[in-house]
């Protein structure tokens, strides 16, 4: 399978991103907005931390019994008149979706936001076969016009500024008055609403993702704030749900637990505006709704993650909190990661799905500050999992020679404590002396890559070990 | 081997199981049967006036508006007033809901049409299945009574909810759904709606009226 990824060029991508003025300006919105909103939402709910435990436990329980819950789910979907399809990989998923679209005689397909649909590159495949896919989430619509991947899993166009969106709308919406005013974001929204309303009403098939699938009832759940996912699924004759196999939860109660942490972690809302529970096609008395309901369950590497240390990653509910709190994401944005999933969750998931040989840079792009884990609603130990990838990369000799020799050099000293103490003491004393006036270095030999974008704080002249011993002695005395 | 069989085989190989273990099957059946609730926030666990007050506060927090009437007979006037106050045309579309149909619409000058929306209606009214005080959410079920298109296509959506149907939490609403549709069964669609449509996709600025209704107005019937 060909995967279109620039993850192997992460370093070049990151260097370009750091010099991109528009991107850097747009990334300021991530740092400001998301963090405060999440904290306020969490503070307003005294049970938030215990809900996170509950969310983690539900996901763990489901993964341990995934085969049985999938069976139960499949049975319920069929009982409600829907169809379930299984796809081992992206190609199988694309074939299934295309066949359903062809059977429906589809010319236009509207789409709700779905990360798995990006993973299987369904838009490219539909276009190649003469079917027009139309993204309907405002952010997804904007990046589709630009031919880009989402740069964030819940805010796909977060890398853009309003002026860039205006340019795209003028370029594409040529049937509208060229002199119209688009200086305010609300005017952009209104224009997109009008353009997409026509598409919603004309679509033959609607494709959505699923935030959760409920085994108890055979229900698929989507959450949106715009209502685009609902118009995507209730207007066309055929509704296709795309979901990876780990989206299953046992019951409506379990889904409700997870929904309580999802929006709070993502946007800081109590709950998203629209949470929609869909079960099968329209019923005989119904006046609206799709006549056909298909679910495509996609594995694409997940089943092999079960039973490994990366199983914990399958708890992910795609809220985006980890990237919202990540200093690396704040600095380089989502596109630098080179594939569908950016930020800390992408740094762990991408090597699992496309290989550590392709995506080995991503788990290395971390300061291990731990903020991602501290905000993850299902408590995925993201730094630990990134460290596991680094170990695997090292074991498979994928780590570059300079890094390996650097580690070997450090290893030589680390195995000889007396020598290590002597060497670090000498180095820290020298650096402390040299940097004593400014308190930082703007340039250091062998560390240009660091000092090019930020200053290196000057050590105080004493090593940690020396200070530890001194203070311990002081306390004992 | 079919994709389905292959995926199940791989899951079972990874988990080190064969799928026929009685204990695992028992655990899964038991969970599906009992549906344990988990952690329920205390916030919503109030009753009577207090619950209604919380519901209204949360509805307003979600940027919807809310009004209270003391009987179903007052609903048409309340909706007419809402439309007039926002300079909206005196038209209204609704489904076949008997509770709505029984209301005295002829007391108003509203022009009423019936059926799902095809995208040309400015105003629609739906009757909620229930409300959730914890978050100010309205729960609606699909069907000829309240077609789902009315929840999303019109610019202005009005939802009528009986005060007695306002529950503390989501879980209480699920219990009522099970009672109405049978355990393990669902209507085609259950919509939880919390406020009017919005998007933050342009520079993370909150804008109302993305694809769904620009306004959401809730009428609580306390009788």
XYZ file of C-alpha atoms in Angstrom:
700
model
C 0.000 0.000 0.000
C 1.289 3.459 -0.852
C 0.997 5.880 2.000
C 1.410 9.525 1.111
C 3.470 10.771 4.015
C 6.251 13.289 4.541
C 6.974 11.997 8.059
C 10.501 10.877 7.023
C 11.238 14.559 6.281
C 10.059 15.747 9.693
C 13.231 17.739 10.325
C 12.990 19.663 7.060
C 9.237 20.145 7.581
C 9.854 21.508 11.076
C 12.597 23.873 9.891
C 10.258 25.235 7.215
C 7.402 25.609 9.708
C 9.546 27.635 12.099
C 10.238 30.170 9.346
C 6.603 30.358 8.165
C 5.236 33.669 9.448
C 1.560 32.953 8.640
C 1.776 29.591 10.392
C 3.488 31.002 13.461
C 0.805 33.677 13.752
C -1.991 31.092 13.443
C -0.366 28.765 15.978
C -0.666 31.536 18.546
C -4.415 30.769 18.575
C -3.744 27.207 19.786
C -1.634 28.274 22.726
C -4.128 30.892 23.871
C -7.517 29.328 23.312
C -7.559 25.628 23.976
C -5.509 25.426 27.173
C -7.491 27.947 29.204
C -10.838 26.647 27.996
C -10.011 23.060 28.928
C -8.799 24.055 32.367
C -11.932 26.077 33.073
C -14.193 23.220 31.962
C -12.267 20.737 34.108
C -12.343 23.049 37.133
C -16.116 23.462 36.837
C -16.716 19.725 37.214
C -15.506 18.263 40.535
C -15.859 14.724 39.163
C -13.662 15.382 36.113
C -10.656 13.418 37.367
C -12.756 10.413 38.392
C -14.513 10.566 35.017
C -11.089 10.316 33.374
C -10.418 7.150 35.391
C -13.810 5.828 34.388
C -13.135 6.631 30.714
C -9.785 4.834 30.861
C -11.330 1.776 32.518
C -14.179 1.559 29.982
C -11.717 1.634 27.096
C -9.441 -0.946 28.720
C -12.345 -3.245 29.426
C -13.619 -2.944 25.853
C -10.214 -3.603 24.302
C -9.794 -6.737 26.413
C -13.109 -8.041 25.050
C -12.980 -6.366 21.652
C -13.840 -9.488 19.620
C -16.996 -10.101 21.633
C -18.195 -6.499 21.634
C -17.622 -6.311 17.871
C -19.776 -9.413 17.428
C -22.522 -7.943 19.595
C -22.359 -4.646 17.727
C -22.505 -6.283 14.304
C -25.554 -8.307 15.296
C -27.391 -5.204 16.505
C -26.639 -3.172 13.374
C -27.986 -5.982 11.222
C -31.060 -6.334 13.429
C -31.838 -2.650 12.864
C -31.588 -3.066 9.082
C -28.044 -1.797 8.591
C -25.044 -3.428 6.899
C -21.622 -4.047 8.430
C -18.501 -4.381 6.264
C -15.026 -5.309 7.463
C -11.863 -3.931 5.904
C -8.404 -5.232 6.771
C -6.638 -2.207 5.330
C -7.122 1.098 3.551
C -7.425 -0.438 0.091
C -10.192 -2.800 1.159
C -12.026 0.070 2.834
C -11.757 2.210 -0.307
C -13.103 -0.627 -2.465
C -16.088 -1.178 -0.167
C -16.961 2.516 -0.043
C -16.648 2.943 -3.799
C -18.892 -0.077 -4.404
C -21.596 1.349 -2.100
C -21.349 4.757 -3.792
C -21.624 3.169 -7.234
C -24.627 1.122 -6.185
C -26.249 4.362 -5.030
C -25.419 5.933 -8.398
C -23.552 8.653 -6.546
C -22.188 11.739 -8.258
C -21.706 13.840 -5.136
C -20.799 12.596 -1.683
C -20.929 14.893 1.323
C -18.610 14.132 4.197
C -18.580 14.847 7.880
C -15.230 15.201 9.589
C -13.499 11.845 9.969
C -9.850 11.113 10.676
C -10.109 7.502 9.481
C -11.306 8.847 6.116
C -8.058 10.823 5.911
C -6.130 7.721 6.911
C -7.574 5.688 4.036
C -7.397 8.663 1.609
C -10.944 8.108 0.471
C -11.343 11.516 -1.204
C -8.510 10.868 -3.623
C -10.001 7.478 -4.480
C -13.525 8.789 -5.065
C -12.243 11.619 -7.254
C -10.171 9.175 -9.295
C -13.401 7.280 -9.937
C -15.495 10.251 -10.994
C -17.297 10.890 -7.701
C -17.059 14.279 -6.088
C -16.395 14.246 -2.327
C -17.376 17.447 -0.517
C -16.033 18.087 2.973
C -18.684 19.904 5.023
C -16.986 20.716 8.319
C -15.940 24.337 7.824
C -12.291 23.670 8.590
C -12.199 20.529 6.430
C -13.929 22.397 3.601
C -11.250 25.097 3.714
C -8.357 22.662 3.602
C -10.024 20.638 0.852
C -10.084 23.816 -1.263
C -6.361 24.144 -0.585
C -5.528 20.490 -1.220
C -4.080 20.116 2.258
C -4.278 17.575 5.069
C -5.798 18.648 8.400
C -3.147 20.134 10.679
C -5.107 19.309 13.842
C -7.493 16.448 14.549
C -10.352 18.665 15.749
C -9.409 22.035 14.235
C -8.188 21.041 10.771
C -7.578 24.589 9.534
C -5.953 25.908 12.701
C -2.772 26.644 10.709
C -4.552 29.312 8.649
C -5.483 32.944 9.160
C -8.752 34.518 8.006
C -7.058 36.402 5.159
C -5.850 33.114 3.680
C -9.373 31.671 3.861
C -10.698 34.790 2.140
C -8.233 34.305 -0.714
C -9.303 30.682 -1.147
C -13.008 31.551 -1.167
C -12.429 34.258 -3.811
C -10.415 31.817 -5.886
C -13.003 29.029 -5.756
C -16.420 30.706 -5.352
C -16.184 32.476 -8.698
C -19.981 32.493 -9.175
C -20.245 35.132 -6.440
C -19.767 38.897 -6.743
C -16.036 39.586 -6.902
C -16.509 42.849 -4.993
C -18.269 41.244 -1.989
C -16.986 42.060 1.481
C -15.248 39.130 3.198
C -13.224 41.052 5.731
C -15.005 39.560 8.774
C -14.782 35.863 9.723
C -18.583 35.753 10.048
C -18.884 36.687 6.363
C -16.660 33.751 5.479
C -18.838 31.466 7.588
C -22.038 32.742 5.980
C -20.642 32.219 2.503
C -19.536 28.663 3.294
C -22.949 27.927 4.814
C -24.738 29.037 1.638
C -22.386 27.182 -0.720
C -22.463 23.976 1.302
C -26.242 24.057 1.837
C -26.639 23.398 -1.894
C -24.204 20.496 -1.697
C -26.006 18.959 1.279
C -29.300 18.983 -0.586
C -27.763 17.575 -3.777
C -25.669 14.772 -2.272
C -26.430 11.136 -3.082
C -24.364 9.612 -0.285
C -23.267 10.994 3.084
C -20.107 9.711 4.755
C -19.439 10.344 8.440
C -16.959 8.996 10.921
C -17.926 7.775 14.362
C -16.729 8.995 17.729
C -18.127 5.850 19.304
C -19.993 2.699 18.318
C -22.339 1.167 20.887
C -22.390 -2.624 21.096
C -25.607 -2.709 23.155
C -27.712 -1.087 20.428
C -25.688 -1.079 17.167
C -25.555 2.715 17.305
C -22.939 5.041 15.782
C -22.280 8.348 17.517
C -20.950 11.567 16.056
C -20.356 14.863 17.794
C -20.189 18.199 15.975
C -20.720 21.839 16.776
C -21.710 22.888 13.285
C -24.461 20.363 12.538
C -22.694 19.411 9.313
C -22.431 15.767 10.305
C -26.196 15.614 10.727
C -27.008 17.246 7.403
C -24.486 14.838 5.856
C -26.312 11.809 7.203
C -30.029 12.667 7.176
C -30.396 14.169 3.696
C -28.863 11.658 1.228
C -30.416 8.255 0.542
C -27.357 6.418 1.800
C -25.371 6.959 4.978
C -21.938 5.347 5.282
C -20.228 5.301 8.670
C -16.456 4.829 8.675
C -14.933 3.669 11.928
C -11.826 1.924 13.118
C -12.488 -1.168 15.186
C -11.443 0.364 18.529
C -14.334 2.880 18.499
C -16.608 0.321 20.184
C -17.939 0.864 23.686
C -20.290 -1.554 25.450
C -23.339 0.534 26.376
C -25.071 3.908 26.072
C -23.980 4.545 29.677
C -20.346 3.933 28.752
C -20.673 6.286 25.786
C -22.152 8.914 28.116
C -19.141 8.643 30.447
C -16.765 9.197 27.531
C -18.846 12.061 26.138
C -18.486 13.833 29.492
C -14.703 13.992 29.071
C -14.511 14.371 25.274
C -15.795 17.916 24.703
C -14.276 19.241 27.917
C -10.850 17.956 26.878
C -11.228 19.074 23.274
C -12.773 22.548 23.199
C -13.551 23.165 26.857
C -17.297 22.851 26.206
C -19.530 21.032 28.675
C -20.719 19.015 25.716
C -20.648 19.570 21.966
C -23.705 21.232 20.414
C -24.824 18.125 18.526
C -24.359 14.584 19.774
C -26.115 12.231 17.396
C -26.940 8.568 17.953
C -27.777 6.775 14.697
C -29.132 3.250 14.492
C -29.876 1.672 11.133
C -31.767 3.227 8.209
C -35.022 5.207 8.405
C -37.985 3.318 9.873
C -41.123 2.635 7.844
C -43.090 5.517 9.371
C -40.192 8.009 9.258
C -40.569 11.124 7.149
C -36.837 11.639 6.636
C -33.466 10.004 7.175
C -31.336 7.711 4.957
C -32.843 4.616 3.366
C -29.552 2.709 3.521
C -27.149 2.515 6.439
C -23.685 1.011 6.062
C -20.876 0.733 8.574
C -17.336 0.069 7.354
C -15.209 -1.267 10.227
C -11.548 -0.717 9.462
C -8.634 -2.487 11.123
C -5.640 -1.006 9.268
C -3.112 -2.135 11.865
C -5.136 -1.844 15.078
C -5.608 -5.537 15.805
C -1.839 -5.984 15.806
C -1.438 -3.248 18.429
C -3.573 -5.225 20.892
C -1.550 -7.172 23.407
C 1.524 -4.958 22.875
C 2.663 -1.939 24.870
C 0.957 0.208 22.211
C -2.468 -1.213 23.058
C -2.927 1.764 25.384
C -2.908 4.038 22.339
C -6.155 2.396 21.226
C -7.904 4.146 24.123
C -7.501 7.458 22.260
C -10.809 9.283 21.693
C -9.296 11.914 19.347
C -9.950 14.999 21.477
C -6.729 16.799 20.515
C -5.855 17.863 24.075
C -2.351 16.357 23.785
C -1.443 18.526 20.794
C -3.135 21.582 22.291
C -0.742 21.301 25.228
C 2.403 20.251 23.330
C 5.307 22.720 23.039
C 6.579 20.924 19.929
C 3.161 21.152 18.239
C 2.947 24.824 19.256
C 6.272 25.453 17.546
C 5.881 23.550 14.278
C 2.122 22.926 13.813
C 0.521 19.758 12.534
C 1.712 19.524 8.932
C 5.342 19.034 9.945
C 4.390 15.612 11.333
C 3.863 14.617 7.726
C 0.788 12.392 7.914
C -2.766 12.280 9.239
C -2.195 12.377 12.999
C -0.016 15.140 14.482
C 1.140 15.987 17.987
C 1.906 13.479 20.747
C -0.892 11.069 19.790
C 0.384 11.143 16.207
C 3.949 10.588 17.380
C 2.808 7.318 18.987
C 0.152 6.200 16.505
C 1.848 7.033 13.204
C 4.808 4.643 13.645
C 2.294 1.896 14.538
C 0.298 2.468 11.376
C 2.919 3.328 8.734
C 6.072 1.954 10.364
C 8.800 3.302 12.607
C 11.155 3.358 9.611
C 8.844 5.987 8.072
C 7.862 7.901 11.171
C 10.789 7.415 13.556
C 11.409 11.154 13.822
C 8.008 11.783 15.386
C 8.535 10.071 18.771
C 11.899 11.818 18.889
C 10.231 15.217 18.514
C 9.336 15.461 22.170
C 10.748 17.300 25.148
C 9.125 14.690 27.442
C 7.573 17.513 29.421
C 4.613 15.252 30.166
C 1.838 17.793 29.599
C 0.160 15.527 27.025
C -0.224 12.697 29.504
C -1.393 15.068 32.222
C -4.360 16.219 30.106
C -5.233 12.997 28.250
C -8.866 12.150 29.103
C -8.154 8.401 28.902
C -4.754 8.692 30.585
C -2.574 7.338 27.780
C 1.074 7.409 28.932
C 2.183 9.165 25.739
C 5.768 9.970 26.806
C 6.333 6.349 27.838
C 5.037 5.101 24.488
C 7.226 7.583 22.595
C 10.178 6.256 24.581
C 9.242 2.717 23.533
C 9.414 3.795 19.894
C 12.837 5.350 20.464
C 14.047 2.070 21.952
C 12.661 0.088 19.008
C 14.224 2.493 16.575
C 17.572 2.076 18.313
C 17.242 -1.717 18.420
C 16.481 -1.826 14.710
C 19.518 0.372 13.970
C 17.302 3.057 12.453
C 18.790 5.779 14.637
C 21.238 7.967 12.674
C 24.984 7.281 13.119
C 25.649 10.644 14.801
C 22.993 9.968 17.427
C 24.260 6.424 17.970
C 27.845 7.588 18.429
C 26.625 10.399 20.685
C 24.770 7.875 22.821
C 27.831 5.609 22.836
C 29.990 8.552 23.938
C 27.537 9.369 26.739
C 27.259 5.671 27.604
C 31.046 5.455 28.069
C 30.913 8.121 30.789
C 27.616 6.945 32.275
C 29.155 3.541 32.985
C 32.085 5.159 34.806
C 30.534 7.290 37.596
C 33.763 8.882 38.845
C 34.765 9.952 35.370
C 31.167 11.118 34.666
C 31.134 13.314 37.779
C 34.515 14.773 36.956
C 33.631 15.528 33.347
C 30.208 17.043 34.063
C 31.623 19.086 36.934
C 34.295 20.523 34.657
C 31.810 21.204 31.854
C 29.220 22.863 34.101
C 31.823 24.986 35.836
C 33.130 26.200 32.475
C 29.669 26.932 31.062
C 28.577 28.557 34.314
C 31.628 30.812 34.265
C 31.221 31.754 30.614
C 27.505 32.455 30.862
C 27.492 34.120 34.277
C 26.812 37.609 32.936
C 23.941 37.070 30.506
C 22.539 33.914 32.115
C 22.073 32.292 28.699
C 23.865 31.374 25.508
C 22.741 32.446 22.064
C 25.356 30.208 20.477
C 27.146 27.042 21.604
C 29.534 24.744 19.773
C 27.879 21.452 18.698
C 24.462 22.818 19.669
C 23.669 25.147 16.791
C 20.435 23.286 16.091
C 19.216 24.231 19.550
C 20.493 27.800 19.783
C 19.253 28.769 16.328
C 15.661 29.028 17.601
C 16.073 29.582 21.343
C 18.636 30.469 23.932
C 20.352 27.851 26.041
C 20.072 28.674 29.734
C 23.484 28.953 31.384
C 24.124 26.371 34.127
C 24.719 27.771 37.583
C 28.159 26.172 37.714
C 27.300 23.206 39.881
C 26.069 19.763 38.747
C 22.824 18.283 40.010
C 24.697 15.449 41.678
C 27.047 17.840 43.466
C 24.177 19.932 44.726
C 22.229 16.850 45.813
C 25.157 15.660 47.899
C 25.777 19.096 49.379
C 22.149 19.563 50.403
C 21.864 16.064 51.789
C 24.920 16.621 53.921
C 23.482 19.955 55.040
C 20.242 18.289 56.079
C 22.013 15.504 57.949
C 24.134 17.983 59.938
C -10.291 -16.116 4.658
C -12.761 -13.230 4.626
C -11.665 -9.845 5.920
C -14.077 -10.275 8.792
C -12.678 -13.655 9.849
C -9.149 -12.426 9.408
C -9.711 -9.390 11.630
C -11.375 -11.467 14.356
C -8.564 -14.030 14.167
C -5.946 -11.318 14.483
C -7.699 -9.659 17.420
C -7.947 -13.015 19.198
C -4.355 -13.914 18.454
C -3.197 -10.552 19.838
C -5.358 -10.898 22.949
C -4.382 -14.558 23.415
C -7.986 -15.792 23.415
C -10.139 -17.965 21.176
C -13.465 -16.192 21.638
C -15.329 -19.106 23.216
C -14.146 -18.634 26.806
C -17.271 -18.826 28.970
C -15.972 -16.319 31.506
C -15.267 -13.633 28.918
C -18.657 -14.169 27.277
C -20.333 -13.949 30.677
C -18.547 -10.697 31.516
C -19.626 -9.109 28.227
C -23.229 -10.305 28.453
C -23.406 -9.084 32.005
C -22.130 -5.621 31.149
C -24.516 -5.270 28.210
C -27.353 -6.370 30.462
C -26.573 -4.287 33.543
C -25.154 -1.196 31.783
C -23.369 0.201 34.867
C -23.622 3.969 35.126
C -20.116 4.913 36.220
C -19.462 8.364 37.676
C -22.500 10.649 37.682
C -21.721 14.311 38.426
C -23.487 15.639 41.528
C -24.367 18.865 39.739
C -27.519 17.493 38.116
C -28.671 15.412 41.078
C -31.300 17.872 42.258
C -35.071 17.823 41.851
C -38.123 20.039 41.414
C -37.576 23.780 41.109
C -33.844 23.406 41.594
C -33.503 21.022 38.651
C -35.583 23.274 36.418
C -33.477 26.280 37.412
C -30.260 24.384 36.637
C -31.631 23.280 33.269
C -32.516 26.845 32.324
C -29.139 28.189 33.423
C -27.322 25.525 31.403
C -29.497 26.163 28.335
C -28.516 29.817 28.500
C -24.852 28.908 29.002
C -25.086 27.044 25.692
C -26.156 30.360 24.074
C -29.750 29.254 23.512
C -32.697 31.212 24.935
C -35.361 29.749 27.201
C -38.833 30.695 28.327
C -41.329 29.054 30.664
C -45.076 28.706 30.183
C -47.593 27.209 32.589
C -49.634 25.135 30.132
C -49.431 23.703 26.586
C -52.126 26.191 25.558
C -49.651 29.045 26.067
C -46.979 27.629 23.770
C -48.246 29.135 20.465
C -48.323 32.648 21.939
C -44.826 32.210 23.387
C -43.462 31.101 20.010
C -45.242 33.910 18.161
C -43.687 36.367 20.594
C -40.216 34.920 20.082
C -40.540 35.200 16.300
C -41.911 38.758 16.532
C -39.123 39.849 18.895
C -36.524 38.707 16.383
C -38.336 40.210 13.390
C -38.831 36.760 11.909
C -41.652 35.825 9.532
C -44.758 34.336 11.155
C -44.269 30.888 9.670
C -43.636 27.621 11.443
C -43.044 24.070 10.326
C -43.654 21.025 12.491
C -44.092 17.270 12.307
C -47.083 15.182 13.323
C -46.470 15.377 17.075
C -49.882 15.140 18.735
C -48.849 17.279 21.692
C -47.894 20.096 19.313
C -50.912 19.586 17.058
C -53.302 19.865 20.002
C -52.048 23.348 20.861
C -54.270 26.358 19.952
C -52.271 27.700 16.999
C -55.319 29.573 15.682
C -54.877 31.959 18.632
C -51.900 33.313 16.708
C -51.433 34.542 13.165
C -48.722 31.931 12.567
C -48.833 30.133 9.251
C -48.289 26.458 10.107
C -47.064 23.776 7.712
C -46.455 20.119 8.477
C -43.807 17.572 7.538
C -40.022 17.274 7.311
C -37.924 20.175 6.051
C -36.638 20.323 2.523
C -34.464 23.317 3.232
C -36.850 26.188 2.581
C -38.240 26.681 6.083
C -36.983 29.525 8.229
C -38.640 28.411 11.465
C -39.441 25.013 12.914
C -40.733 23.637 16.186
C -40.058 20.186 17.640
C -41.227 18.501 20.802
C -38.351 17.091 22.819
C -38.358 13.573 24.220
C -36.661 15.004 27.284
C -34.186 17.461 28.718
C -30.987 17.020 30.724
C -30.382 19.491 33.537
C -26.694 18.633 33.979
C -25.778 20.254 30.669
C -28.884 22.052 29.377
C -29.253 19.455 26.638
C -32.442 18.584 24.758
C -32.956 14.984 23.665
C -35.032 14.487 20.502
C -36.039 11.244 18.825
C -36.663 10.841 15.101
C -39.989 9.784 13.636
C -42.938 11.300 11.789
C -43.828 13.215 14.967
C -40.583 15.174 14.960
C -38.599 14.677 11.737
C -34.838 15.094 12.230
C -34.499 17.544 9.327
C -36.445 20.100 11.385
C -33.591 20.082 13.916
C -30.976 21.131 11.382
C -32.231 22.831 8.213
C -34.279 25.802 9.503
C -32.527 28.992 10.613
C -34.510 29.156 13.830
C -35.306 26.070 15.848
C -37.758 26.085 18.711
C -37.907 23.097 21.031
C -40.806 22.491 23.394
C -40.076 20.353 26.429
C -42.305 19.317 29.326
C -40.825 20.212 32.707
C -41.670 16.694 33.918
C -39.431 15.259 31.148
C -36.378 17.192 32.324
C -34.060 14.662 33.934
C -30.972 15.108 36.063
C -28.602 13.258 33.752
C -28.168 11.493 30.409
C -28.557 8.109 32.036
C -32.122 8.846 33.139
C -32.996 9.679 29.540
C -31.501 6.368 28.358
C -33.701 4.562 30.824
C -36.758 6.259 29.333
C -35.577 5.428 25.787
C -35.272 1.758 26.812
C -38.723 1.840 28.308
C -40.202 3.403 25.165
C -38.335 1.423 22.481
C -37.310 -1.769 24.277
C -33.954 -2.765 25.737
C -31.245 -2.755 23.079
C -33.430 -0.952 20.529
C -33.272 2.647 19.408
C -35.181 5.006 17.123
C -33.282 5.757 13.894
C -31.835 8.914 15.462
C -31.503 10.362 18.920
C -30.269 13.949 18.808
C -28.782 15.618 21.838
C -28.874 19.340 21.149
C -27.087 21.842 23.367
C -27.313 25.346 21.961
C -27.360 26.738 18.416
C -24.939 25.636 15.668
C -21.457 27.153 15.802
C -17.927 26.904 14.489
C -14.517 27.928 15.754
C -12.688 26.849 12.632
C -11.626 30.335 11.511
C -8.890 31.586 13.829
C -10.510 29.765 16.776
C -13.140 32.507 17.018
C -16.593 31.311 18.063
C -19.213 32.101 15.406
C -22.864 31.064 15.635
C -24.929 29.610 12.792
C -22.490 27.347 10.997
C -24.660 24.762 9.192
C -27.499 24.212 11.621
C -29.885 26.707 13.252
C -28.564 30.180 13.990
C -30.957 30.436 16.945
C -32.242 27.854 19.390
C -35.195 28.756 21.604
C -36.474 26.423 24.305
C -40.020 26.566 25.654
C -40.492 24.719 28.950
C -44.061 23.687 29.713
C -44.658 23.528 33.468
C -48.081 21.989 33.972
